[in-house]
Structure formats: C-alpha cells, structure tokens
Amino acid sequence: MNEAEKVLDFNLWQACAGSMARIPPVNSKVFYFPQGHAEHTLIDVDYGVLPKVPPVILCRVSSVKFLAHLQSDEVYAKMKLVPIRDEDDGDDDLEAWETNDSSPRFSSLAKILTQSDSNNGGGFSVPRYCAETLFPPLDYASDTPLQTLAMKDIQGKTWNFKHIFRGSPKRHLFTTGWSVFVNKKQLIGGDSVVFMKGENGDLSVGIRRYQRGGFGGPPSLSRWKSTAGKEGDKSSSGDSADSFMEAVSLAAKGKPFEVVYYPRSGTPEFCVKASSVSDAMRIAWHPGMRFRMAFETEDSSRISWSIGTIAAVQATDPAHWPDSPWQCLQVTWDEPDQLQNVKRVSPWLLDLVSNMPIIQIPQFSPPRKKLKLSHHPQFPLDDQFQMPFVQVNNNSFGPNGPLTCCLYDNIPLGIQIPSSIQGARHPLFELPFSGLHLTNDLQFRGFQPIFQRLDLDLRLDNSSKELEKMADIKKPSFKLFGQQIYIEPEIQTGQENSQGCSSDALSDVVQTDKSDGNPVETEKIEVNQRSIFSSGNVWNLNFPPDEHGDDTGHCQAFLDSDNVGKTLDLSATRSYEELHQRLAAMFGLERSEMLSRVLYQDAMGIMSETGNEPYSEFMKTAKRLTLILASSS
Amino acid sequence: MNEAEKVLDFNLWQACAGSMARIPPVNSKVFYFPQGHAEHTLIDVDYGVLPKVPPVILCRVSSVKFLAHLQSDEVYAKMKLVPIRDEDDGDDDLEAWETNDSSPRFSSLAKILTQSDSNNGGGFSVPRYCAETLFPPLDYASDTPLQTLAMKDIQGKTWNFKHIFRGSPKRHLFTTGWSVFVNKKQLIGGDSVVFMKGENGDLSVGIRRYQRGGFGGPPSLSRWKSTAGKEGDKSSSGDSADSFMEAVSLAAKGKPFEVVYYPRSGTPEFCVKASSVSDAMRIAWHPGMRFRMAFETEDSSRISWSIGTIAAVQATDPAHWPDSPWQCLQVTWDEPDQLQNVKRVSPWLLDLVSNMPIIQIPQFSPPRKKLKLSHHPQFPLDDQFQMPFVQVNNNSFGPNGPLTCCLYDNIPLGIQIPSSIQGARHPLFELPFSGLHLTNDLQFRGFQPIFQRLDLDLRLDNSSKELEKMADIKKPSFKLFGQQIYIEPEIQTGQENSQGCSSDALSDVVQTDKSDGNPVETEKIEVNQRSIFSSGNVWNLNFPPDEHGDDTGHCQAFLDSDNVGKTLDLSATRSYEELHQRLAAMFGLERSEMLSRVLYQDAMGIMSETGNEPYSEFMKTAKRLTLILASSS
DNA sequence: CTGTAGGCGTTAAGCCGACAA
DNA sequence: TTGTCGGCTTAACGCCTACAG
C-alpha cells in the first residue's frame, strides 16, 4: 500500500465512505487525538513505550489521499499532518471545508444485499429507482428489455452486468456477471453496493462491507486480513500499532506525521476540524444537557439525528489521557434502540438542543485556598459551587407536549454549585459544526483550563453507573431513586417553535430539588442533585447580557423550522452582504434565499428585522438570528 | 504476519524450502549483506536515504523463525541478527551447523504438477514411488484399492485426498479432495507439491510455487500479493522496502535487526555462514579459475553441480557498494543451458576444482609510491605486477582428454603481474562450505584489504563484455581476438583421476602469452593477457611450501572419486580419532568409513598412509588428504 | 509408468416466473 | 415494489478408461 497509492475518484470514494465522512481538506487545521487514533487502530496501546504526548494536538493538514484497500476495496484516507503552534495559524481555509461539505453529490444509490442478492442464483434485484435514475434507459418496447452495464469499481476495474427487466410483476434484475462480482468481492448479505453515475454518465460500483460491531465496532477489514490464512487479524493490528506508534512519536516531537483513517470503521474521526473542537470546548458541558447527534441510518441512505442527554462528563481514560476531551461525555439516548452501545461521545459531535434551560458554570477565578482532593491535587479550585437553579416545564409529563424531560443526577461532590450565574466569560452555548472564524483566544492552551474545571466539576460524579443502568430501562417510564419518571422522546420541531420563540408563553418553572426529601450526606459535603430540565423556551429569559464581555458579536443563528443553532461571530463579518454569504454557506442555502428575511433578537429577546440599522449597530445588538426561509414566509 | 508467527514443523519447512536452503542456526555467526538483502526484496534502493553501511556486517544470529506466508504458503525464515565486533566472537556453534546440514531428512517427495494435475478433471497422478514409499499400504486384493489420506499443510490445515489405484494400466490417483486443494491453493501447472511422512507416519503436504524467472528471478510471492487487487506488487515491495530500510538502518548503528528470507525466491542467501565467507575470501579469486557450484535441479529433486570459469572479479555495484564481495565474480558456465542467466556469483558459493593450475597473487606489501589511478586513489599500490605464468595442457584441444580449457583475457592495467609466486601469506586455495573452525586472524577487517587488492587487480578488466558475448557463443568452438578456441565442456571425474593424482603424467606447460605477437599498447601500459589454463594435475607441483607460514596445519581434503577439496585445519584437531570425526562430518560419511584409509601427501607430494606417525608430526607434514572409501579400496 | 484426451454421470451455477410480503 | 422459493436448463466439475509416449 505504499507506492501504488493511486488517488481514486473522489466522488466514488465519498459515495462508499458515506455522507458522514468528513475528511479535512488540505491546508485546514485539525485537532489530532492520539487516543482516538489508537481506538481506530484497534490496538492495545503499550503505554510503557508510548512517548508523552498531549491528548490533543493542533495540526495543519498538509496532504490528503483518498485510497481504497487493495483486497477489500474498503475506502480510507491517508493524511499528512503537521503539528502547529497556536500562533502559527494563518486563516483556516474555510472555503475548503465549505466546498467539501457542500460538494455536489453525484447521484449515487446504495442497496444492502439480501441473501438472495448474495447467496445463490447469481441474481440481483435492482431497486427500481436505481435502475430508472442511474442506468441508461431500457427499450421497454422490447419483450424483455435488456442491456449490459459496464461499471468500474474503486480500483478502476471494470465489471459487466447484464441488466434485464422481466418477470411478472416486471422487475429489474442483474443476471450474468453479478455472481462473479459477488464472488470476487466476497460479498455477503448485509454488505452494500453503491452505484454511482458520474458527470459524464459513466457508472461506477462501490461496496460497503457490513459492519458487524455496528457503530463503534471494529472495521470489517478484519474480515479481510484473515482470508486464506488463518490468524491474520493480529498481523494487521501489528502494522497498525507500528504506524500508530510512529505517528504519535513524531507528533510528540512536533514533526509531521501520517495517519490513516477508515471512515467506515465505526470509530469516530480522530482528526477533527479545529474550529469544531474549539467551539465545542467553549461550552460548559454538564450533565443534563440535551443534545442531538447525527448518525447514519442503518442502510446508510441518509443521516438521522438522535436525541440524548449528557449523563456525565469524565475523561475516558484518566490514567493515560487525563483531561482529554476525547469522548468525555457519557450520554443516554432517548431511543434506546438506536446507538445502544454508544455510551460516550465527544463534545464536537453534538448539537445542543436549544429548547432547554441553561446551566451556567461560574467564571474561572484564581484559587484562594487549596481544595482537598487527594487524587487530583492539580486542580486548585475551591469555588463555592451551589445548586444550579432547575426548571421543569409543568406539562413535561404530558404525552404530546412540546417539552422533553430528562433527569439528573446526584453529584457526590465536595463542592457546591454557585447560584451566581452571571458574568460567565465565554458564551454559554457555542454550537459545534459551524463554519466559523477561529477566535484565537480559545486555542488548545486556552480551553484546557476550562475543560479541567469541567472535569473537576464532574469527574467525581459517581452516578454514571446508575445512569447507564437507567439507559437500559425501557420507555416510557422508569424508576430512579424510588421515583417514577416518564420520558417523552418526541421533540416538537416546527415553525411555531422557532418563529414564536419570543412570543410563546414562557415555560413554568418547577423546583424539583429533592434535597429537602433526602438528607444530604454532609460528611462528604455531598450534594444530592436531581433535576428535571424542561425544554421550554427559556433561552430568551436567561440570555446572558454579555455586552461587556470580550466576545461581543458572538451570536446564535437558527434556521427557520429547526431548533438547532449555530454559532456565529458577527464581528468577523463587515456587512449584511457578507453575513448573508456566511449564513448561506453555514446552512447550505442559496444566497438568494438569504434575502428573504433574517430576523434577530437582542439580549432582551426583542425581535427585529435586519437591515433597518447600520451593520455595526446590528452586530452589537443581535444575539440570536432566525432565518425565515422564502418558502415559509 | 507479526504476532501470529507460529513456528512451523521444521521438517516440512525444509522439505518445501528444498535441500539447498541453509538457514543459519541460532547463535551462529553470519555475514549479512545489505546488498543481497536489497536484491532479495526486489526493491530499488533509494540510496539517497540509505544510511552509510559497510557491504558486509558480521552478526550473530539471535533467533530464527521458520514461517510460511499465510496466503501463499511460501516458506520463509525470519532471523534476528545482532551485529558483533570481530573480538566479540566466542566460538561459532559449529555443531549446530553440522546438525543443521546433516539433519535427518524425513522422507519427502515432490512432484511438479502437470497440466492434467492442475487444470481440469480434478485428478492427480500420484507417482508410483510416492504412493508406495510414503502412503500407507493399499489393499491390493481389492478390485479398486482405495484409501483416504489426510495430510496437513504447512499452516496446519488438514486436507483429505481420496487415493485410488485403478485404470489400465493400473495407476495411483488422487480424486476427491484434490481439486479443492488445487483451487484453494491456487496451484497451476509447474508448481510442485511436496509430500512428507513424519516420524510418526503422519503425512504432510507442502507446495512450492513455480519460479517464473528461474534462478535469480523474482519470488513468486508477487503472484500472491496481487490477488483481488490490481497492482499489489508495489505494495508488497513497499513494505519490503520499509523493512529493508529499517534493517539496514539498525545494522548501520550496530543495533539488532530483523530480516526475512524466502529460500525459494531464487536470490542467493544474504546471511551467510561467517566461516564460509571468511574461507572464500582467503582465496585470491582470479579470472580463469575453475569452480563448481551447487544448484537445485529444475524439478528440485536433487542437487546438481555446474562447472564454470571465473571471467572477472569486480564489485557488482561499485558506485554504491565499493569493495563488496557480493556476487563479485563474473562467471561463465561450461553448459550454457543451465544457469544461463547467472552471470555473477559470490565466492562462497563456489568450490574450486582442484585439477587446475595455480595463479598466485603476490603478497600485499606497503606502498612505496602512489599509483596514479584517478578514480581509485584509495588503493595506493604500485607493485610491479608481471604476467603470471601460464600453463596449457597440450592435449587440451582433443575431444576427450581429461582437460578443460578456458581462456583469458586482456587486462588493461597500469600494473604488471609479478612472476614471483612464492611467499603468499595465506593459503592460496581455501575452499568454502567446509565445517571448519574459524581462524580468528581473518575476520572482516582482515580480508577487506585482500579483497581490495583483488579488486584493484581486476576491476580495471574491461574484457568482461567480450567474455559475456563469448558465453553466448555455442560450443564447440568460438573465435576470440581472431583466434579459434575450442572448448571441451566435459570434465572427467573418476577414480583414475583422483586416485592417480600423484602419479599421473604431469601436464605439459605451454606458454601462450600473446604479447609477442601483438604490440602492447604502451600508452596505457596495457597488458594484453590471454591465457589458456590447463586442468592437469598440477596441484602437487605448485603446492606452496608454507611450513614457515602462520597457518600451518591448513590442509586440503579430497574425497576419493571427487576432485573437489575442502579446507581443513589440522591444528584444530588433536588426534586421528578427532580427525576422522571431522572428516566424517565434512563429507557426510559414517565414521566407520573413515577407518578404511586416509592417505596424505606432504608438501613435496609424497604420499603416505595415516597412523604411522604421531598425530603432531602428521599434522605438520600433511598438506593434502585423500579419503579412500571402503567400497573403492 | 504416467501424461493427455475424451466419454459420461453428477453437481451446482444460474436464469426464470410464481407468489407473497 | 422486491425478497424468496422452487423449477428448469446448462455448463462445469470430476471420475473414469483408452491410448500413447
């Protein structure tokens, strides 16, 4: 795999990789996570020989190759990364990300192979839509419409399939040629084929191997390494271990290194767009937060979103990677069927759901006296944390209300959560996946202490086991601490939600703190916190007046019927024109659609229409944008 | 291939590797040749990044694993080598070599697959001998004798073959089970199967892939790496390149390193028993020398010997590996059909043939004034070399005489070859492949200047191209420099030849120096040397009286009807008993056979019988031993 | 003794519509 | 609309003998 690295047709590569795959463009900045790299390679890291290396390393991508495994056709990307210092930035080539994101998807269709497709008979049932949209038209006048389709696989090899339309009822079938393809590619039921029509009409065929472990499982490559031989699995992991060690060793020295990523491995990307990580780490992640996360549907045909709740924030492997944000969020999912075995995620994969209350973490302040934490003396914090205020929408137990409830969480903590929720230095909610300009005040060294603080807040949380048990309990209700809790998984998304955000009746607030019922175990100064957060439109109420903050201009942008916002730095834009341009890129819209209407709210929640005042004024005032699409206006 | 390195049944491994494969035993000393390693890996070495490394590195073998390629079953050995200094010797474990050499070969038989065996019909014609000696006896009373044979391949997988004896004429056949084996192993006509019966009677089956390039060609592994993919060749060579670079880099630093050797690759071993190399490098290799070399017959069934003549002595790749003895000998073969494309060999692969004259190279003497050699100023030699004396057996042109002629060679040289042929410090003929005690005075640093001197003598020889052309010319005669030369390829070997070695009529000596006929081109002080060496028994005549040398006790031992000698250090042996033991080991004989008769000659050629004088006296006197076998005495 | 050709029976590959989810 | 089933056709596989080198 060294020299013969012929860069492949990117479109087919992307079609095989799936729409979730986001390979960073050349010259972009990414954070490299050695821990994620190790997980991806499925090796047991020998920490005895692993050089000391930080858990995240800011890098610039110096080259990307889109490749496919010679034996299995499995797609992967090989990236060269150059560690850089914060100062050594130079603007991230955001355009590249944007175009990468919104690159014209060539028409491609995938089908999961059935037993009949892959086992015997040598035939393949072509989905009608596939035959009619991708393949050249058949002569339906004929008794048995017939054609031979030639398509190239990702290695460039051509395969011929006899395509016939017959039977009663009539259907599209591949006959001759199909079984040789299945045999040569060693396809089994559950694997997918991807047909793609290129710009010039040429057809391609790609394959996606069935992922046994599901999301989070091992790459199906293991199916491959062991062909004909017996115990080849380890051989590949040996090589991977070597390349991993090499990468980390070089990264530790600040030298350029190379990584390989199989987008269909099921393990999350370990080279993540730097701004996504930065943005995500500006958020004070906290148990109880509600979020949504994108994932690929089982048939890989589209992206779906799953709603979940943060159960705990804790470094995955504190022994080896203390303070690593990598998959630091333990989560539970509203729908336990999906993502069942995804217990932990990384913050930058999540979108916070807007209709929920705010939990504010107080501003970092210099230590006054040392906190007695025997095993974590490196965190000299003794702020007096108090219980956060807690809100519950009073109709959260109703069957179809617009609210979602979730619960929390006793935090055995030598700390009280403060009631002062004002004066947070950073915006409280910064949403990832935005194509934002990097704010240089929040690079790695910047957010590290923030994260450490969060870590301190939450790593002592012992309730996560309870929460995991909880996740196994079926809807619609379960008991926790003897109290029956109902979960309503549906979230109402709709125009009334976003459009009426300033005028809807405010959610009622119900104090459900249970500390009055259960005596607090004061010996450990333990705070038994259990909260039910409502999803009412409390956003406006608690919007922090941060005109005096150093990040004036940061703003949440919401798209019409969506309740997920993206963060926007208005000070990085100098005119309404530029703003429209950026918003169009962020939401993948035509710029002309921007012209329709952009509403905004100020810190008090008062809504205005854009364009009525100078941009400079608007920039300071606007705290929340809502894009009303032309079609819905 | 990293962890799952299950060490395999050595006997089957050896059976697959063939009898030529000589893997050094653990703890033995070898010379490692990076150049040979590179050739073996079939890569183009990037000399830009290759660290500076000597062409030969003395190492101790710290581990050996006998392995088989998981996909192809191709056998290979993985060796860990530790570079050592000359001083750091400690005796080579010669016993290990001996036992390795003379390890009891388990009964194994190979057959090259015919088209019928491998293509259609799914049957296999079992050679009768194979069926009768290896397989359990059939019930020949039955109408159709039948049995099912289970045998394990080198990976340990069991294969069943229905063995039937039928047809008219009756023959042994494999029917059921054979075609699945052929298909799974992807055998084609020309490949071989090896059947082996172990000590306990268990059967094994191994395979040897057909070697397209023949001797010196690429390993058939390439057939394997490219399955399912398209251009996998390079991928494997990429890996090889990496492992080669890693090995050389470590070796250059004197650190332990690892090499992989495929004995059936067709490329010569690049980890060679140290004493073989040392012994070979004590010989003043010179054009015109006659030798024999062992090679495997085309069907790999046995070892054959091919006779050849040294055409030139010249480093293979002076630019990158100056002074490397690796394949420094350009050779021509008496029988052009065999080993056609073997143009170069390494000295340690050759056995000098005894019945030929001696060309002596003068002793190295300190430089008196610098030689003007613009491109090789590092060789400060200006000895006045004179033309060597040249002998020709006068009946060398006859059709059936016991002599072989060969020719030489104009040496464009600013040097004359000296006539003084006495006083060479080292024995003139030391033959490799002997199981001798290592003489520590001739380690790498020792023989390096010797080789440089040879290199100087001969690297300026421009006639090699002529000689290569010559090799293409068919027998029985050809022209060179306008003179018709006849070649008689047959060498008579037989009892009369060896037994009568001391009493045969001495060969006539004919001076064929042509310098009198052709004016020497004095501007370049070019010596136009053409010599025809006879193969008469001149050995005795020219035997060097080296009692005054520092290597008293070195002796040539000849086996009865063989005209190839092995070198023996009599001083390493303390009694006739020990001598017999060593001789038995050297020639692979029973010790009882030694008792029959061992004759010896002293420096004057006078022959005596052993045992008539004290061993200490014999040790000093004997210069040539002849073993008369019991059967022929 | 053994390689190849060709006969012939058996197996399984591969194409088909019927049927039903 | 499309997955699976069973029937049917046909090509490949595989066992065999005859013959010849």
JSON list of N, CA, C and O in Angstrom, two decimals, chain A residues 459-490:
[
{"chain": "A", "resi": 459, "resn": "ARG", "atom": "N", "xyz": [-16.00, 14.90, 37.25]},
{"chain": "A", "resi": 459, "resn": "ARG", "atom": "CA", "xyz": [-15.36, 13.60, 37.25]},
{"chain": "A", "resi": 459, "resn": "ARG", "atom": "C", "xyz": [-15.62, 12.87, 38.55]},
{"chain": "A", "resi": 459, "resn": "ARG", "atom": "O", "xyz": [-15.41, 11.68, 38.65]},
{"chain": "A", "resi": 460, "resn": "LEU", "atom": "N", "xyz": [-16.03, 13.58, 39.54]},
{"chain": "A", "resi": 460, "resn": "LEU", "atom": "CA", "xyz": [-16.29, 12.94, 40.82]},
{"chain": "A", "resi": 460, "resn": "LEU", "atom": "C", "xyz": [-17.71, 12.40, 40.88]},
{"chain": "A", "resi": 460, "resn": "LEU", "atom": "O", "xyz": [-18.13, 11.85, 41.89]},
{"chain": "A", "resi": 461, "resn": "ASP", "atom": "N", "xyz": [-18.38, 12.59, 39.80]},
{"chain": "A", "resi": 461, "resn": "ASP", "atom": "CA", "xyz": [-19.75, 12.14, 39.72]},
{"chain": "A", "resi": 461, "resn": "ASP", "atom": "C", "xyz": [-19.79, 10.62, 39.64]},
{"chain": "A", "resi": 461, "resn": "ASP", "atom": "O", "xyz": [-19.34, 10.02, 38.69]},
{"chain": "A", "resi": 462, "resn": "ASN", "atom": "N", "xyz": [-20.31, 10.02, 40.66]},
{"chain": "A", "resi": 462, "resn": "ASN", "atom": "CA", "xyz": [-20.32, 8.56, 40.68]},
{"chain": "A", "resi": 462, "resn": "ASN", "atom": "C", "xyz": [-21.62, 7.97, 40.18]},
{"chain": "A", "resi": 462, "resn": "ASN", "atom": "O", "xyz": [-21.82, 6.77, 40.24]},
{"chain": "A", "resi": 463, "resn": "SER", "atom": "N", "xyz": [-22.50, 8.82, 39.73]},
{"chain": "A", "resi": 463, "resn": "SER", "atom": "CA", "xyz": [-23.83, 8.32, 39.43]},
{"chain": "A", "resi": 463, "resn": "SER", "atom": "C", "xyz": [-23.93, 7.75, 38.04]},
{"chain": "A", "resi": 463, "resn": "SER", "atom": "O", "xyz": [-24.96, 7.28, 37.63]},
{"chain": "A", "resi": 464, "resn": "SER", "atom": "N", "xyz": [-22.82, 7.79, 37.35]},
{"chain": "A", "resi": 464, "resn": "SER", "atom": "CA", "xyz": [-22.93, 7.39, 35.94]},
{"chain": "A", "resi": 464, "resn": "SER", "atom": "C", "xyz": [-23.34, 5.93, 35.79]},
{"chain": "A", "resi": 464, "resn": "SER", "atom": "O", "xyz": [-23.99, 5.54, 34.83]},
{"chain": "A", "resi": 465, "resn": "LYS", "atom": "N", "xyz": [-22.93, 5.10, 36.72]},
{"chain": "A", "resi": 465, "resn": "LYS", "atom": "CA", "xyz": [-23.36, 3.71, 36.61]},
{"chain": "A", "resi": 465, "resn": "LYS", "atom": "C", "xyz": [-24.87, 3.59, 36.71]},
{"chain": "A", "resi": 465, "resn": "LYS", "atom": "O", "xyz": [-25.50, 2.86, 35.99]},
{"chain": "A", "resi": 466, "resn": "GLU", "atom": "N", "xyz": [-25.40, 4.35, 37.62]},
{"chain": "A", "resi": 466, "resn": "GLU", "atom": "CA", "xyz": [-26.85, 4.37, 37.75]},
{"chain": "A", "resi": 466, "resn": "GLU", "atom": "C", "xyz": [-27.47, 4.79, 36.42]},
{"chain": "A", "resi": 466, "resn": "GLU", "atom": "O", "xyz": [-28.46, 4.23, 35.97]},
{"chain": "A", "resi": 467, "resn": "LEU", "atom": "N", "xyz": [-26.84, 5.78, 35.84]},
{"chain": "A", "resi": 467, "resn": "LEU", "atom": "CA", "xyz": [-27.40, 6.31, 34.60]},
{"chain": "A", "resi": 467, "resn": "LEU", "atom": "C", "xyz": [-27.32, 5.30, 33.48]},
{"chain": "A", "resi": 467, "resn": "LEU", "atom": "O", "xyz": [-28.21, 5.20, 32.65]},
{"chain": "A", "resi": 468, "resn": "GLU", "atom": "N", "xyz": [-26.25, 4.54, 33.47]},
{"chain": "A", "resi": 468, "resn": "GLU", "atom": "CA", "xyz": [-26.14, 3.54, 32.43]},
{"chain": "A", "resi": 468, "resn": "GLU", "atom": "C", "xyz": [-27.19, 2.46, 32.61]},
{"chain": "A", "resi": 468, "resn": "GLU", "atom": "O", "xyz": [-27.79, 2.00, 31.65]},
{"chain": "A", "resi": 469, "resn": "LYS", "atom": "N", "xyz": [-27.37, 2.09, 33.85]},
{"chain": "A", "resi": 469, "resn": "LYS", "atom": "CA", "xyz": [-28.46, 1.16, 34.10]},
{"chain": "A", "resi": 469, "resn": "LYS", "atom": "C", "xyz": [-29.76, 1.75, 33.60]},
{"chain": "A", "resi": 469, "resn": "LYS", "atom": "O", "xyz": [-30.56, 1.11, 32.93]},
{"chain": "A", "resi": 470, "resn": "MET", "atom": "N", "xyz": [-29.89, 2.99, 33.90]},
{"chain": "A", "resi": 470, "resn": "MET", "atom": "CA", "xyz": [-31.09, 3.70, 33.51]},
{"chain": "A", "resi": 470, "resn": "MET", "atom": "C", "xyz": [-31.34, 3.60, 32.01]},
{"chain": "A", "resi": 470, "resn": "MET", "atom": "O", "xyz": [-32.45, 3.40, 31.55]},
{"chain": "A", "resi": 471, "resn": "ALA", "atom": "N", "xyz": [-30.26, 3.72, 31.27]},
{"chain": "A", "resi": 471, "resn": "ALA", "atom": "CA", "xyz": [-30.40, 3.70, 29.82]},
{"chain": "A", "resi": 471, "resn": "ALA", "atom": "C", "xyz": [-30.96, 2.37, 29.34]},
{"chain": "A", "resi": 471, "resn": "ALA", "atom": "O", "xyz": [-31.56, 2.28, 28.27]},
{"chain": "A", "resi": 472, "resn": "ASP", "atom": "N", "xyz": [-30.75, 1.34, 30.12]},
{"chain": "A", "resi": 472, "resn": "ASP", "atom": "CA", "xyz": [-31.23, 0.04, 29.70]},
{"chain": "A", "resi": 472, "resn": "ASP", "atom": "C", "xyz": [-32.72, -0.14, 29.96]},
{"chain": "A", "resi": 472, "resn": "ASP", "atom": "O", "xyz": [-33.34, -1.04, 29.44]},
{"chain": "A", "resi": 473, "resn": "ILE", "atom": "N", "xyz": [-33.23, 0.68, 30.81]},
{"chain": "A", "resi": 473, "resn": "ILE", "atom": "CA", "xyz": [-34.64, 0.55, 31.15]},
{"chain": "A", "resi": 473, "resn": "ILE", "atom": "C", "xyz": [-35.48, 1.08, 30.00]},
{"chain": "A", "resi": 473, "resn": "ILE", "atom": "O", "xyz": [-35.13, 2.05, 29.35]},
{"chain": "A", "resi": 474, "resn": "LYS", "atom": "N", "xyz": [-36.55, 0.40, 29.72]},
{"chain": "A", "resi": 474, "resn": "LYS", "atom": "CA", "xyz": [-37.34, 0.72, 28.54]},
{"chain": "A", "resi": 474, "resn": "LYS", "atom": "C", "xyz": [-38.27, 1.90, 28.80]},
{"chain": "A", "resi": 474, "resn": "LYS", "atom": "O", "xyz": [-38.69, 2.16, 29.92]},
{"chain": "A", "resi": 475, "resn": "LYS", "atom": "N", "xyz": [-38.58, 2.57, 27.76]},
{"chain": "A", "resi": 475, "resn": "LYS", "atom": "CA", "xyz": [-39.66, 3.55, 27.81]},
{"chain": "A", "resi": 475, "resn": "LYS", "atom": "C", "xyz": [-40.95, 2.83, 28.20]},
{"chain": "A", "resi": 475, "resn": "LYS", "atom": "O", "xyz": [-41.07, 1.64, 28.01]},
{"chain": "A", "resi": 476, "resn": "PRO", "atom": "N", "xyz": [-41.96, 3.55, 28.53]},
{"chain": "A", "resi": 476, "resn": "PRO", "atom": "CA", "xyz": [-41.99, 5.00, 28.63]},
{"chain": "A", "resi": 476, "resn": "PRO", "atom": "C", "xyz": [-41.67, 5.53, 30.00]},
{"chain": "A", "resi": 476, "resn": "PRO", "atom": "O", "xyz": [-41.65, 6.72, 30.20]},
{"chain": "A", "resi": 477, "resn": "SER", "atom": "N", "xyz": [-41.44, 4.64, 30.94]},
{"chain": "A", "resi": 477, "resn": "SER", "atom": "CA", "xyz": [-41.18, 5.19, 32.27]},
{"chain": "A", "resi": 477, "resn": "SER", "atom": "C", "xyz": [-40.18, 4.33, 32.99]},
{"chain": "A", "resi": 477, "resn": "SER", "atom": "O", "xyz": [-39.94, 3.18, 32.62]},
{"chain": "A", "resi": 478, "resn": "PHE", "atom": "N", "xyz": [-39.56, 4.84, 33.95]},
{"chain": "A", "resi": 478, "resn": "PHE", "atom": "CA", "xyz": [-38.65, 4.04, 34.76]},
{"chain": "A", "resi": 478, "resn": "PHE", "atom": "C", "xyz": [-38.55, 4.69, 36.13]},
{"chain": "A", "resi": 478, "resn": "PHE", "atom": "O", "xyz": [-38.98, 5.83, 36.35]},
{"chain": "A", "resi": 479, "resn": "LYS", "atom": "N", "xyz": [-37.97, 3.93, 37.00]},
{"chain": "A", "resi": 479, "resn": "LYS", "atom": "CA", "xyz": [-37.83, 4.45, 38.36]},
{"chain": "A", "resi": 479, "resn": "LYS", "atom": "C", "xyz": [-36.40, 4.82, 38.62]},
{"chain": "A", "resi": 479, "resn": "LYS", "atom": "O", "xyz": [-35.47, 4.16, 38.17]},
{"chain": "A", "resi": 480, "resn": "LEU", "atom": "N", "xyz": [-36.25, 5.88, 39.31]},
{"chain": "A", "resi": 480, "resn": "LEU", "atom": "CA", "xyz": [-34.92, 6.23, 39.79]},
{"chain": "A", "resi": 480, "resn": "LEU", "atom": "C", "xyz": [-35.08, 6.82, 41.17]},
{"chain": "A", "resi": 480, "resn": "LEU", "atom": "O", "xyz": [-35.88, 7.72, 41.38]},
{"chain": "A", "resi": 481, "resn": "PHE", "atom": "N", "xyz": [-34.32, 6.28, 42.10]},
{"chain": "A", "resi": 481, "resn": "PHE", "atom": "CA", "xyz": [-34.40, 6.72, 43.48]},
{"chain": "A", "resi": 481, "resn": "PHE", "atom": "C", "xyz": [-35.84, 6.65, 43.97]},
{"chain": "A", "resi": 481, "resn": "PHE", "atom": "O", "xyz": [-36.33, 7.54, 44.64]},
{"chain": "A", "resi": 482, "resn": "GLY", "atom": "N", "xyz": [-36.44, 5.59, 43.51]},
{"chain": "A", "resi": 482, "resn": "GLY", "atom": "CA", "xyz": [-37.79, 5.35, 44.01]},
{"chain": "A", "resi": 482, "resn": "GLY", "atom": "C", "xyz": [-38.86, 6.23, 43.40]},
{"chain": "A", "resi": 482, "resn": "GLY", "atom": "O", "xyz": [-40.02, 6.17, 43.76]},
{"chain": "A", "resi": 483, "resn": "GLN", "atom": "N", "xyz": [-38.48, 7.03, 42.46]},
{"chain": "A", "resi": 483, "resn": "GLN", "atom": "CA", "xyz": [-39.46, 7.96, 41.89]},
{"chain": "A", "resi": 483, "resn": "GLN", "atom": "C", "xyz": [-39.73, 7.61, 40.45]},
{"chain": "A", "resi": 483, "resn": "GLN", "atom": "O", "xyz": [-38.80, 7.38, 39.66]},
{"chain": "A", "resi": 484, "resn": "GLN", "atom": "N", "xyz": [-40.96, 7.54, 40.09]},
{"chain": "A", "resi": 484, "resn": "GLN", "atom": "CA", "xyz": [-41.31, 7.18, 38.72]},
{"chain": "A", "resi": 484, "resn": "GLN", "atom": "C", "xyz": [-41.07, 8.38, 37.81]},
{"chain": "A", "resi": 484, "resn": "GLN", "atom": "O", "xyz": [-41.51, 9.50, 38.07]},
{"chain": "A", "resi": 485, "resn": "ILE", "atom": "N", "xyz": [-40.34, 8.10, 36.75]},
{"chain": "A", "resi": 485, "resn": "ILE", "atom": "CA", "xyz": [-40.02, 9.17, 35.81]},
{"chain": "A", "resi": 485, "resn": "ILE", "atom": "C", "xyz": [-40.53, 8.79, 34.44]},
{"chain": "A", "resi": 485, "resn": "ILE", "atom": "O", "xyz": [-40.33, 7.67, 33.99]},
{"chain": "A", "resi": 486, "resn": "TYR", "atom": "N", "xyz": [-41.15, 9.71, 33.79]},
{"chain": "A", "resi": 486, "resn": "TYR", "atom": "CA", "xyz": [-41.64, 9.44, 32.44]},
{"chain": "A", "resi": 486, "resn": "TYR", "atom": "C", "xyz": [-40.77, 10.18, 31.44]},
{"chain": "A", "resi": 486, "resn": "TYR", "atom": "O", "xyz": [-40.32, 11.29, 31.67]},
{"chain": "A", "resi": 487, "resn": "ILE", "atom": "N", "xyz": [-40.54, 9.49, 30.35]},
{"chain": "A", "resi": 487, "resn": "ILE", "atom": "CA", "xyz": [-39.73, 10.12, 29.31]},
{"chain": "A", "resi": 487, "resn": "ILE", "atom": "C", "xyz": [-40.56, 10.29, 28.08]},
{"chain": "A", "resi": 487, "resn": "ILE", "atom": "O", "xyz": [-41.24, 9.37, 27.64]},
{"chain": "A", "resi": 488, "resn": "GLU", "atom": "N", "xyz": [-40.51, 11.46, 27.55]},
{"chain": "A", "resi": 488, "resn": "GLU", "atom": "CA", "xyz": [-41.22, 11.72, 26.31]},
{"chain": "A", "resi": 488, "resn": "GLU", "atom": "C", "xyz": [-40.18, 11.99, 25.23]},
{"chain": "A", "resi": 488, "resn": "GLU", "atom": "O", "xyz": [-39.55, 13.04, 25.22]},
{"chain": "A", "resi": 489, "resn": "PRO", "atom": "N", "xyz": [-39.93, 11.03, 24.37]},
{"chain": "A", "resi": 489, "resn": "PRO", "atom": "CA", "xyz": [-38.82, 11.18, 23.44]},
{"chain": "A", "resi": 489, "resn": "PRO", "atom": "C", "xyz": [-39.07, 12.16, 22.29]},
{"chain": "A", "resi": 489, "resn": "PRO", "atom": "O", "xyz": [-38.14, 12.63, 21.69]},
{"chain": "A", "resi": 490, "resn": "GLU", "atom": "N", "xyz": [-40.29, 12.40, 21.97]},
{"chain": "A", "resi": 490, "resn": "GLU", "atom": "CA", "xyz": [-40.55, 13.25, 20.80]},
{"chain": "A", "resi": 490, "resn": "GLU", "atom": "C", "xyz": [-40.25, 14.71, 21.12]},
{"chain": "A", "resi": 490, "resn": "GLU", "atom": "O", "xyz": [-40.64, 15.23, 22.15]}
]
